[in-house]
Amino acid sequence: MDLVIYGAQGMALGAYEAISNLYPQRKIRCFLVTERDINAGTVLGVPVDTLDAFADGLSQEEKNEIEVLIATPENVMPEIEKRLEERGLRAHVRLTSVRWANLMSYHYACDKNYLPLAALPVGYHRANLHVLMAKFYKDKPLSAPYRVPDWITPIQVGAALCEERVADLVDCDGENISEKNKNYSELTALYWMWKNKLSEKSVADGGDYYGLVHYRRILDLSQDDVFRLTDNGVDAVLPYPMPYEPNIESHHMRYLKEEDWNAVLSALEELQPQYAQKFPAVLGQRYLYNYNIVVARQSVLEEYCSWLFPILERVEQIAPDGANRADRYIGYVAETLATLYFMVNRDVLRIVHAGCRFLV
C-alpha cells in the first residue's frame, strides 16, 4: 500500500525523513495539502499536491490502495479526516505529537545527530525539576483532561496587561517584562525565572534543572527520564528539532521580514560577534528548535538567558517599530537564536532530546 503524507511543513518533513530512514521499503507517493498557498511544488524531491487535485486523478480502486498519514497540528486533524472521507480516502491515521516523538526517537537514535533522552540508561537519582508552564488568560480549556506533572508550575504570562488571573504565579511580580508579552510571548515567563529564580543563592550550586513549557505544548518526560538526567550528566533537554525546506530562514520568512533578520544580525555583531559569524550558516540549515521550550541545568539555563535576553532587547531597539509591535516577533526570533546557541554549543554541552506533546 502506497503512503501519502498529509502536510508539508515541519512535522510532515520529519515524518518523511524518519520513515525513509527506518522503513525504506515504504513508497511515499507525495505530500498532500489543503491549499497550494505558500507550499512548494516539490519538497525533498517529492511532489506536493492539493487533496482535491490528487483525489480527482484516482479511481476508487486506487484510493483503496493508499494510506494517508496525517502529519499536521492536531487541532486541524478532525477537519482533514472529514475531507479525506469525502474524497474517498478512507485509510488514514493521525500522526499525533506522541507518535511523532516516538518516530523521531528511533530515527534520531539511528543517525545519532539529536540524541534522544530515552536512549540513555536510567540512573539512581531523581533530578530536581522546576519547570514553568506559560498560561495566558485567553487560553481555551483543553478538550481532554491532562495531569500536569508535579515538577511543572503554571505561570500566567502577560499578567501585567489584564486583571483576570488564571494561575497563582504571575510574570508581573518581582523583576519582569510582563508588559512586553505581546512581542515576547512565553519568553516573559523565562525572563521572570531568570531574574527571580535562577540567580537565587538557594540554586547557586547549579545542580537542579529549570525550564519552560507551554499550556498546550509540554516537554514529554517520563518518570524514567527524570532519573536519566543527573546520573548521565545531561546539561539540556530540547524538543526534537523539526526540518524545514529549503532552510529555517525561508520558514521564518513567513513570520519575519528581512529587516528583522538584519536587526538580529546587527545585535549579534554588537553583543556576540563570535555567534554573528555562525548565524548565516545556522539560518541556511534545515533544523529548528521550535516553541522556546527548554529544560536545562540551572547554571546552563542561567548562562543561556544571560546570552539571549540582551540580544532580544537590542533587536527590539533596532527592528522597525520595535516595542510598538504586537506580533510575537521576538518569540519567533528567539526560536532561531535558541537554535543558534544550542547548535553552536552542542560539542560543549550534553544536549539530549524528547518529544513535545501537543494538548488540544
mmCIF file of C-alpha atoms in Angstrom:
data_model
loop_
_atom_site.group_PDB
_atom_site.id
_atom_site.type_symbol
_atom_site.label_atom_id
_atom_site.label_comp_id
_atom_site.label_asym_id
_atom_site.label_seq_id
_atom_site.Cartn_x
_atom_site.Cartn_y
_atom_site.Cartn_z
ATOM 1 C CA MET A 1 0.000 0.000 0.000
ATOM 2 C CA ASP A 2 1.445 3.367 -1.059
ATOM 3 C CA LEU A 3 1.818 6.036 1.594
ATOM 4 C CA VAL A 4 0.820 9.697 1.305
ATOM 5 C CA ILE A 5 1.720 12.255 3.953
ATOM 6 C CA TYR A 6 -0.821 14.978 4.645
ATOM 7 C CA GLY A 7 1.141 18.129 5.436
ATOM 8 C CA ALA A 8 4.286 19.707 4.015
ATOM 9 C CA GLN A 9 5.873 21.534 6.955
ATOM 10 C CA GLY A 10 7.993 20.524 9.962
ATOM 11 C CA MET A 11 6.052 17.529 11.283
ATOM 12 C CA ALA A 12 5.431 16.135 7.810
ATOM 13 C CA LEU A 13 9.053 16.571 6.703
ATOM 14 C CA GLY A 14 10.303 14.947 9.901
ATOM 15 C CA ALA A 15 7.939 12.031 9.328
ATOM 16 C CA TYR A 16 9.168 11.650 5.758
ATOM 17 C CA GLU A 17 12.816 11.584 6.827
ATOM 18 C CA ALA A 18 12.167 9.107 9.633
ATOM 19 C CA ILE A 19 10.053 6.732 7.529
ATOM 20 C CA SER A 20 12.556 6.846 4.669
ATOM 21 C CA ASN A 21 15.320 6.024 7.140
ATOM 22 C CA LEU A 22 13.529 3.357 9.175
ATOM 23 C CA TYR A 23 11.252 1.829 6.543
ATOM 24 C CA PRO A 24 12.921 2.329 3.153
ATOM 25 C CA GLN A 25 10.590 -0.250 1.601
ATOM 26 C CA ARG A 26 7.615 2.100 2.050
ATOM 27 C CA LYS A 27 6.874 4.139 -1.044
ATOM 28 C CA ILE A 28 5.846 7.698 -0.190
ATOM 29 C CA ARG A 29 3.958 8.926 -3.209
ATOM 30 C CA CYS A 30 3.518 12.602 -2.318
ATOM 31 C CA PHE A 31 2.718 15.235 0.287
ATOM 32 C CA LEU A 32 -0.860 16.489 0.413
ATOM 33 C CA VAL A 33 -2.015 19.971 1.385
ATOM 34 C CA THR A 34 -5.414 21.600 1.554
ATOM 35 C CA GLU A 35 -4.407 24.662 -0.484
ATOM 36 C CA ARG A 36 -1.317 25.383 -2.571
ATOM 37 C CA ASP A 37 -0.842 28.736 -0.790
ATOM 38 C CA ILE A 38 2.841 29.043 0.268
ATOM 39 C CA ASN A 39 3.673 25.374 -0.268
ATOM 40 C CA ALA A 40 6.254 24.493 -2.905
ATOM 41 C CA GLY A 41 5.516 22.155 -5.788
ATOM 42 C CA THR A 42 8.062 19.624 -4.546
ATOM 43 C CA VAL A 43 9.751 19.021 -1.203
ATOM 44 C CA LEU A 44 12.774 16.757 -0.787
ATOM 45 C CA GLY A 45 12.197 15.671 -4.389
ATOM 46 C CA VAL A 46 8.658 14.503 -3.574
ATOM 47 C CA PRO A 47 5.616 16.145 -5.227
ATOM 48 C CA VAL A 48 3.309 18.335 -3.154
ATOM 49 C CA ASP A 49 -0.291 18.144 -4.334
ATOM 50 C CA THR A 50 -3.601 19.518 -3.139
ATOM 51 C CA LEU A 51 -6.078 16.984 -1.833
ATOM 52 C CA ASP A 52 -8.672 17.862 -4.458
ATOM 53 C CA ALA A 53 -6.281 17.565 -7.399
ATOM 54 C CA PHE A 54 -4.816 14.316 -6.074
ATOM 55 C CA ALA A 55 -8.202 12.702 -5.411
ATOM 56 C CA ASP A 56 -9.566 13.765 -8.805
ATOM 57 C CA GLY A 57 -6.839 11.799 -10.535
ATOM 58 C CA LEU A 58 -7.599 8.493 -8.802
ATOM 59 C CA SER A 59 -10.177 5.789 -9.251
ATOM 60 C CA GLN A 60 -11.878 4.451 -6.124
ATOM 61 C CA GLU A 61 -9.888 1.236 -6.516
ATOM 62 C CA GLU A 62 -6.656 3.254 -6.451
ATOM 63 C CA LYS A 63 -7.866 5.228 -3.433
ATOM 64 C CA ASN A 64 -8.408 1.963 -1.566
ATOM 65 C CA GLU A 65 -4.704 1.177 -2.014
ATOM 66 C CA ILE A 66 -3.419 4.406 -0.481
ATOM 67 C CA GLU A 67 -2.741 5.094 3.193
ATOM 68 C CA VAL A 68 -2.745 8.722 4.349
ATOM 69 C CA LEU A 69 -0.585 9.700 7.310
ATOM 70 C CA ILE A 70 -1.888 12.985 8.747
ATOM 71 C CA ALA A 71 1.152 14.920 9.962
ATOM 72 C CA THR A 72 -0.270 18.331 10.857
ATOM 73 C CA PRO A 73 -1.120 20.228 14.056
ATOM 74 C CA GLU A 74 -3.608 18.076 15.953
ATOM 75 C CA ASN A 75 -6.305 20.737 16.181
ATOM 76 C CA VAL A 76 -6.902 20.564 12.397
ATOM 77 C CA MET A 77 -6.834 16.764 12.116
ATOM 78 C CA PRO A 78 -10.615 16.207 12.524
ATOM 79 C CA GLU A 79 -11.386 18.525 9.611
ATOM 80 C CA ILE A 80 -8.723 16.846 7.464
ATOM 81 C CA GLU A 81 -10.196 13.422 8.239
ATOM 82 C CA LYS A 82 -13.604 14.678 7.179
ATOM 83 C CA ARG A 83 -12.222 15.952 3.873
ATOM 84 C CA LEU A 84 -10.365 12.702 3.227
ATOM 85 C CA GLU A 85 -13.533 10.692 3.816
ATOM 86 C CA GLU A 86 -15.470 12.949 1.469
ATOM 87 C CA ARG A 87 -12.881 12.337 -1.248
ATOM 88 C CA GLY A 88 -12.932 8.567 -0.778
ATOM 89 C CA LEU A 89 -9.572 8.233 1.005
ATOM 90 C CA ARG A 90 -10.619 6.159 3.994
ATOM 91 C CA ALA A 91 -7.314 4.542 5.028
ATOM 92 C CA HIS A 92 -5.924 7.349 7.155
ATOM 93 C CA VAL A 93 -4.189 7.618 10.514
ATOM 94 C CA ARG A 94 -3.233 10.521 12.759
ATOM 95 C CA LEU A 95 0.433 11.114 13.460
ATOM 96 C CA THR A 96 -0.160 12.671 16.879
ATOM 97 C CA SER A 97 2.589 14.564 18.668
ATOM 98 C CA VAL A 98 3.221 11.495 20.843
ATOM 99 C CA ARG A 99 3.507 9.195 17.824
ATOM 100 C CA TRP A 100 5.675 11.743 16.036
ATOM 101 C CA ALA A 101 8.025 11.873 19.012
ATOM 102 C CA ASN A 102 8.258 8.076 19.116
ATOM 103 C CA LEU A 103 9.087 8.035 15.423
ATOM 104 C CA MET A 104 11.720 10.727 15.874
ATOM 105 C CA SER A 105 13.292 8.917 18.820
ATOM 106 C CA TYR A 106 14.023 5.856 16.694
ATOM 107 C CA HIS A 107 15.082 7.952 13.706
ATOM 108 C CA TYR A 108 17.477 10.191 15.620
ATOM 109 C CA ALA A 109 18.834 7.266 17.642
ATOM 110 C CA CYS A 110 19.868 5.750 14.325
ATOM 111 C CA ASP A 111 21.528 8.827 12.812
ATOM 112 C CA LYS A 112 22.913 9.970 16.211
ATOM 113 C CA ASN A 113 22.597 13.690 15.371
ATOM 114 C CA TYR A 114 19.990 14.501 18.023
ATOM 115 C CA LEU A 115 20.338 12.027 20.887
ATOM 116 C CA PRO A 116 17.017 11.004 22.486
ATOM 117 C CA LEU A 117 16.933 11.264 26.262
ATOM 118 C CA ALA A 118 15.251 7.855 26.323
ATOM 119 C CA ALA A 119 18.396 6.315 24.776
ATOM 120 C CA LEU A 120 20.337 6.977 27.994
ATOM 121 C CA PRO A 121 20.347 4.476 30.876
ATOM 122 C CA VAL A 122 18.026 5.093 33.812
ATOM 123 C CA GLY A 123 20.023 6.375 36.772
ATOM 124 C CA TYR A 124 19.615 6.121 40.539
ATOM 125 C CA HIS A 125 18.993 9.777 41.363
ATOM 126 C CA ARG A 126 15.785 11.631 40.602
ATOM 127 C CA ALA A 127 16.560 15.068 39.202
ATOM 128 C CA ASN A 128 15.076 18.089 40.938
ATOM 129 C CA LEU A 129 12.982 19.735 38.236
ATOM 130 C CA HIS A 130 11.433 23.216 38.372
ATOM 131 C CA VAL A 131 9.635 23.947 35.115
ATOM 132 C CA LEU A 132 7.234 26.815 34.430
ATOM 133 C CA MET A 133 4.191 26.306 32.184
ATOM 134 C CA ALA A 134 3.223 29.528 30.426
ATOM 135 C CA LYS A 135 -0.525 30.232 30.544
ATOM 136 C CA PHE A 136 -2.438 33.137 29.022
ATOM 137 C CA TYR A 137 -5.807 34.386 30.146
ATOM 138 C CA LYS A 138 -7.328 33.801 26.696
ATOM 139 C CA ASP A 139 -6.264 30.133 26.524
ATOM 140 C CA LYS A 140 -9.220 27.875 25.738
ATOM 141 C CA PRO A 141 -9.937 24.898 28.028
ATOM 142 C CA LEU A 142 -8.404 21.580 26.991
ATOM 143 C CA SER A 143 -10.777 19.163 25.270
ATOM 144 C CA ALA A 144 -9.454 16.283 27.396
ATOM 145 C CA PRO A 145 -8.058 16.247 30.941
ATOM 146 C CA TYR A 146 -4.286 16.235 31.339
ATOM 147 C CA ARG A 147 -2.481 15.590 34.599
ATOM 148 C CA VAL A 148 0.315 18.107 34.900
ATOM 149 C CA PRO A 149 3.490 16.518 36.366
ATOM 150 C CA ASP A 150 4.427 17.661 39.848
ATOM 151 C CA TRP A 151 7.585 19.316 38.533
ATOM 152 C CA ILE A 152 5.596 21.808 36.418
ATOM 153 C CA THR A 153 4.225 25.048 37.896
ATOM 154 C CA PRO A 154 1.771 27.185 35.868
ATOM 155 C CA ILE A 155 2.642 30.860 35.478
ATOM 156 C CA GLN A 156 0.399 33.477 33.909
ATOM 157 C CA VAL A 157 2.210 35.397 31.170
ATOM 158 C CA GLY A 158 1.257 38.918 30.217
ATOM 159 C CA ALA A 159 -0.349 39.296 33.646
ATOM 160 C CA ALA A 160 0.510 42.994 33.730
ATOM 161 C CA LEU A 161 -1.785 43.519 30.743
ATOM 162 C CA CYS A 162 -5.009 42.250 32.349
ATOM 163 C CA GLU A 163 -6.753 41.881 35.697
ATOM 164 C CA GLU A 164 -8.001 38.323 35.164
ATOM 165 C CA ARG A 165 -5.928 35.605 36.855
ATOM 166 C CA VAL A 166 -5.516 32.048 35.571
ATOM 167 C CA ALA A 167 -2.541 30.954 37.705
ATOM 168 C CA ASP A 168 -1.288 31.585 41.221
ATOM 169 C CA LEU A 169 2.141 32.550 39.892
ATOM 170 C CA VAL A 170 2.283 35.617 37.628
ATOM 171 C CA ASP A 171 5.053 37.059 35.491
ATOM 172 C CA CYS A 172 4.454 40.631 36.717
ATOM 173 C CA ASP A 173 5.854 40.045 40.212
ATOM 174 C CA GLY A 174 9.452 40.863 41.003
ATOM 175 C CA GLU A 175 11.769 41.911 38.168
ATOM 176 C CA ASN A 176 9.856 41.327 34.947
ATOM 177 C CA ILE A 177 8.979 42.258 31.363
ATOM 178 C CA SER A 178 5.351 41.158 31.610
ATOM 179 C CA GLU A 179 4.123 44.214 29.697
ATOM 180 C CA LYS A 180 6.142 43.066 26.663
ATOM 181 C CA ASN A 181 4.209 39.797 26.345
ATOM 182 C CA LYS A 182 2.622 40.716 23.005
ATOM 183 C CA ASN A 183 6.068 40.544 21.420
ATOM 184 C CA TYR A 184 7.889 38.181 23.775
ATOM 185 C CA SER A 185 5.014 35.724 24.271
ATOM 186 C CA GLU A 186 6.060 32.791 26.509
ATOM 187 C CA LEU A 187 9.507 34.347 26.967
ATOM 188 C CA THR A 188 8.192 36.714 29.639
ATOM 189 C CA ALA A 189 7.952 33.616 31.849
ATOM 190 C CA LEU A 190 11.524 32.598 31.056
ATOM 191 C CA TYR A 191 12.701 36.131 31.824
ATOM 192 C CA TRP A 192 10.854 36.025 35.162
ATOM 193 C CA MET A 193 12.533 32.716 36.013
ATOM 194 C CA TRP A 194 15.940 34.101 35.042
ATOM 195 C CA LYS A 195 15.659 37.238 37.152
ATOM 196 C CA ASN A 196 13.760 35.827 40.140
ATOM 197 C CA LYS A 197 14.805 32.185 40.461
ATOM 198 C CA LEU A 198 17.971 31.218 38.614
ATOM 199 C CA SER A 199 20.203 33.637 40.471
ATOM 200 C CA GLU A 200 18.931 32.813 43.947
ATOM 201 C CA LYS A 201 21.527 31.580 46.426
ATOM 202 C CA SER A 202 19.403 28.505 47.050
ATOM 203 C CA VAL A 203 20.049 27.294 43.495
ATOM 204 C CA ALA A 204 23.557 28.647 43.111
ATOM 205 C CA ASP A 205 25.114 25.178 43.086
ATOM 206 C CA GLY A 206 23.648 24.625 39.603
ATOM 207 C CA GLY A 207 22.551 21.053 40.284
ATOM 208 C CA ASP A 208 18.792 21.408 39.794
ATOM 209 C CA TYR A 209 17.048 21.620 36.429
ATOM 210 C CA TYR A 210 14.852 24.533 35.393
ATOM 211 C CA GLY A 211 12.880 25.234 32.268
ATOM 212 C CA LEU A 212 9.848 26.394 30.329
ATOM 213 C CA VAL A 213 6.940 24.672 28.589
ATOM 214 C CA HIS A 214 3.548 25.908 27.343
ATOM 215 C CA TYR A 215 -0.067 25.351 28.342
ATOM 216 C CA ARG A 216 -0.637 23.256 25.204
ATOM 217 C CA ARG A 217 2.921 22.142 24.446
ATOM 218 C CA ILE A 218 4.560 20.015 27.103
ATOM 219 C CA LEU A 219 8.031 18.508 27.001
ATOM 220 C CA ASP A 220 7.055 14.879 27.394
ATOM 221 C CA LEU A 221 9.349 13.428 30.068
ATOM 222 C CA SER A 222 8.556 10.050 31.596
ATOM 223 C CA GLN A 223 9.335 9.088 35.182
ATOM 224 C CA ASP A 224 12.337 7.155 33.887
ATOM 225 C CA ASP A 225 13.514 10.263 32.016
ATOM 226 C CA VAL A 226 13.589 12.204 35.293
ATOM 227 C CA PHE A 227 16.032 9.557 36.572
ATOM 228 C CA ARG A 228 18.173 9.858 33.441
ATOM 229 C CA LEU A 229 19.203 13.490 33.790
ATOM 230 C CA THR A 230 21.586 13.782 36.738
ATOM 231 C CA ASP A 231 23.445 10.484 36.512
ATOM 232 C CA ASN A 232 24.082 10.939 32.776
ATOM 233 C CA GLY A 233 25.361 14.475 33.165
ATOM 234 C CA VAL A 234 22.663 15.972 30.956
ATOM 235 C CA ASP A 235 23.000 19.740 30.505
ATOM 236 C CA ALA A 236 19.885 20.483 28.449
ATOM 237 C CA VAL A 237 16.772 18.769 27.120
ATOM 238 C CA LEU A 238 15.212 20.216 23.962
ATOM 239 C CA PRO A 239 12.293 19.124 21.778
ATOM 240 C CA TYR A 240 13.294 17.162 18.709
ATOM 241 C CA PRO A 241 14.187 19.721 16.036
ATOM 242 C CA MET A 242 11.874 19.998 13.045
ATOM 243 C CA PRO A 243 13.266 20.090 9.491
ATOM 244 C CA TYR A 244 12.162 22.800 7.068
ATOM 245 C CA GLU A 245 12.754 23.245 3.360
ATOM 246 C CA PRO A 246 14.910 24.639 1.991
ATOM 247 C CA ASN A 247 16.153 26.088 5.293
ATOM 248 C CA ILE A 248 14.914 27.702 8.510
ATOM 249 C CA GLU A 249 15.416 31.221 7.171
ATOM 250 C CA SER A 250 12.834 30.547 4.448
ATOM 251 C CA HIS A 251 10.483 29.034 7.020
ATOM 252 C CA HIS A 252 10.634 32.045 9.309
ATOM 253 C CA MET A 253 10.154 34.444 6.418
ATOM 254 C CA ARG A 254 6.502 33.509 6.881
ATOM 255 C CA TYR A 255 6.601 35.394 10.183
ATOM 256 C CA LEU A 256 9.540 37.787 9.994
ATOM 257 C CA LYS A 257 10.735 40.346 7.478
ATOM 258 C CA GLU A 258 14.218 40.871 6.087
ATOM 259 C CA GLU A 259 14.570 43.937 8.319
ATOM 260 C CA ASP A 260 14.006 41.702 11.345
ATOM 261 C CA TRP A 261 16.794 39.351 10.310
ATOM 262 C CA ASN A 262 19.063 42.339 9.722
ATOM 263 C CA ALA A 263 18.249 43.577 13.221
ATOM 264 C CA VAL A 264 19.138 40.185 14.677
ATOM 265 C CA LEU A 265 22.434 40.091 12.824
ATOM 266 C CA SER A 266 23.266 43.652 13.893
ATOM 267 C CA ALA A 267 22.504 42.809 17.525
ATOM 268 C CA LEU A 268 24.697 39.718 17.349
ATOM 269 C CA GLU A 269 27.550 41.655 15.752
ATOM 270 C CA GLU A 270 27.401 44.191 18.586
ATOM 271 C CA LEU A 271 26.928 41.828 21.525
ATOM 272 C CA GLN A 272 28.065 38.354 20.442
ATOM 273 C CA PRO A 273 30.329 38.694 17.388
ATOM 274 C CA GLN A 274 31.502 35.081 17.556
ATOM 275 C CA TYR A 275 27.892 33.948 17.164
ATOM 276 C CA ALA A 276 27.265 36.511 14.430
ATOM 277 C CA GLN A 277 29.859 34.774 12.308
ATOM 278 C CA LYS A 278 27.958 31.499 12.592
ATOM 279 C CA PHE A 279 24.459 32.939 12.263
ATOM 280 C CA PRO A 280 24.219 32.757 8.426
ATOM 281 C CA ALA A 281 25.185 29.080 8.473
ATOM 282 C CA VAL A 282 22.509 28.299 11.058
ATOM 283 C CA LEU A 283 19.873 30.164 9.039
ATOM 284 C CA GLY A 284 20.958 28.180 5.995
ATOM 285 C CA GLN A 285 20.469 24.754 7.587
ATOM 286 C CA ARG A 286 17.204 22.872 7.935
ATOM 287 C CA TYR A 287 16.681 22.073 11.616
ATOM 288 C CA LEU A 288 14.898 24.400 14.031
ATOM 289 C CA TYR A 289 14.243 24.173 17.753
ATOM 290 C CA ASN A 290 10.626 25.308 17.918
ATOM 291 C CA TYR A 291 8.498 26.762 20.707
ATOM 292 C CA ASN A 292 11.163 28.233 23.058
ATOM 293 C CA ILE A 293 10.818 25.105 25.163
ATOM 294 C CA VAL A 294 13.852 24.019 27.169
ATOM 295 C CA VAL A 295 14.796 22.220 30.363
ATOM 296 C CA ALA A 296 18.388 22.689 31.478
ATOM 297 C CA ARG A 297 20.730 22.526 34.404
ATOM 298 C CA GLN A 298 20.390 25.725 36.436
ATOM 299 C CA SER A 299 23.826 27.064 35.550
ATOM 300 C CA VAL A 300 23.310 26.263 31.855
ATOM 301 C CA LEU A 301 19.910 27.943 31.684
ATOM 302 C CA GLU A 302 21.171 30.993 33.570
ATOM 303 C CA GLU A 303 24.033 31.367 31.102
ATOM 304 C CA TYR A 304 21.675 30.920 28.144
ATOM 305 C CA CYS A 305 19.263 33.567 29.460
ATOM 306 C CA SER A 306 22.159 35.957 30.124
ATOM 307 C CA TRP A 307 23.131 35.488 26.460
ATOM 308 C CA LEU A 308 19.615 35.596 24.995
ATOM 309 C CA PHE A 309 17.762 38.491 26.586
ATOM 310 C CA PRO A 310 20.310 41.272 25.945
ATOM 311 C CA ILE A 311 20.249 40.257 22.268
ATOM 312 C CA LEU A 312 16.445 40.315 22.166
ATOM 313 C CA GLU A 313 16.367 43.729 23.845
ATOM 314 C CA ARG A 314 18.794 45.081 21.250
ATOM 315 C CA VAL A 315 16.752 43.553 18.414
ATOM 316 C CA GLU A 316 13.700 45.317 19.818
ATOM 317 C CA GLN A 317 15.597 48.614 19.671
ATOM 318 C CA ILE A 318 16.861 48.103 16.105
ATOM 319 C CA ALA A 319 13.893 46.422 14.408
ATOM 320 C CA PRO A 320 11.273 48.550 12.643
ATOM 321 C CA ASP A 321 8.629 49.698 15.149
ATOM 322 C CA GLY A 322 10.442 47.735 17.866
ATOM 323 C CA ALA A 323 8.429 47.618 21.079
ATOM 324 C CA ASN A 324 5.374 49.146 19.390
ATOM 325 C CA ARG A 325 4.664 45.921 17.532
ATOM 326 C CA ALA A 326 2.314 43.241 18.841
ATOM 327 C CA ASP A 327 3.021 40.301 16.541
ATOM 328 C CA ARG A 328 5.108 37.910 18.674
ATOM 329 C CA TYR A 329 8.130 38.661 16.506
ATOM 330 C CA ILE A 330 10.572 38.485 19.416
ATOM 331 C CA GLY A 331 9.245 34.997 20.178
ATOM 332 C CA TYR A 332 9.990 33.901 16.607
ATOM 333 C CA VAL A 333 13.435 35.493 16.715
ATOM 334 C CA ALA A 334 14.182 33.639 19.953
ATOM 335 C CA GLU A 335 13.405 30.262 18.371
ATOM 336 C CA THR A 336 16.165 30.854 15.837
ATOM 337 C CA LEU A 337 18.516 32.223 18.478
ATOM 338 C CA ALA A 338 17.901 29.108 20.594
ATOM 339 C CA THR A 339 18.789 27.024 17.559
ATOM 340 C CA LEU A 340 21.932 29.102 17.058
ATOM 341 C CA TYR A 341 23.003 28.880 20.701
ATOM 342 C CA PHE A 342 22.490 25.180 21.267
ATOM 343 C CA MET A 343 23.796 24.068 17.878
ATOM 344 C CA VAL A 344 26.940 26.147 18.290
ATOM 345 C CA ASN A 345 27.430 24.668 21.772
ATOM 346 C CA ARG A 346 26.444 21.084 21.014
ATOM 347 C CA ASP A 347 30.058 19.918 21.425
ATOM 348 C CA VAL A 348 30.381 21.731 24.762
ATOM 349 C CA LEU A 349 27.024 20.876 26.346
ATOM 350 C CA ARG A 350 25.489 17.424 26.734
ATOM 351 C CA ILE A 351 22.221 18.045 24.907
ATOM 352 C CA VAL A 352 19.503 15.416 24.603
ATOM 353 C CA HIS A 353 16.020 15.485 23.124
ATOM 354 C CA ALA A 354 12.465 14.482 23.979
ATOM 355 C CA GLY A 355 9.040 14.664 22.419
ATOM 356 C CA CYS A 356 6.782 17.682 22.719
ATOM 357 C CA ARG A 357 3.180 16.701 23.450
ATOM 358 C CA PHE A 358 0.521 18.922 21.888
ATOM 359 C CA LEU A 359 -2.598 19.201 24.009
ATOM 360 C CA VAL A 360 -5.889 20.063 22.307
#
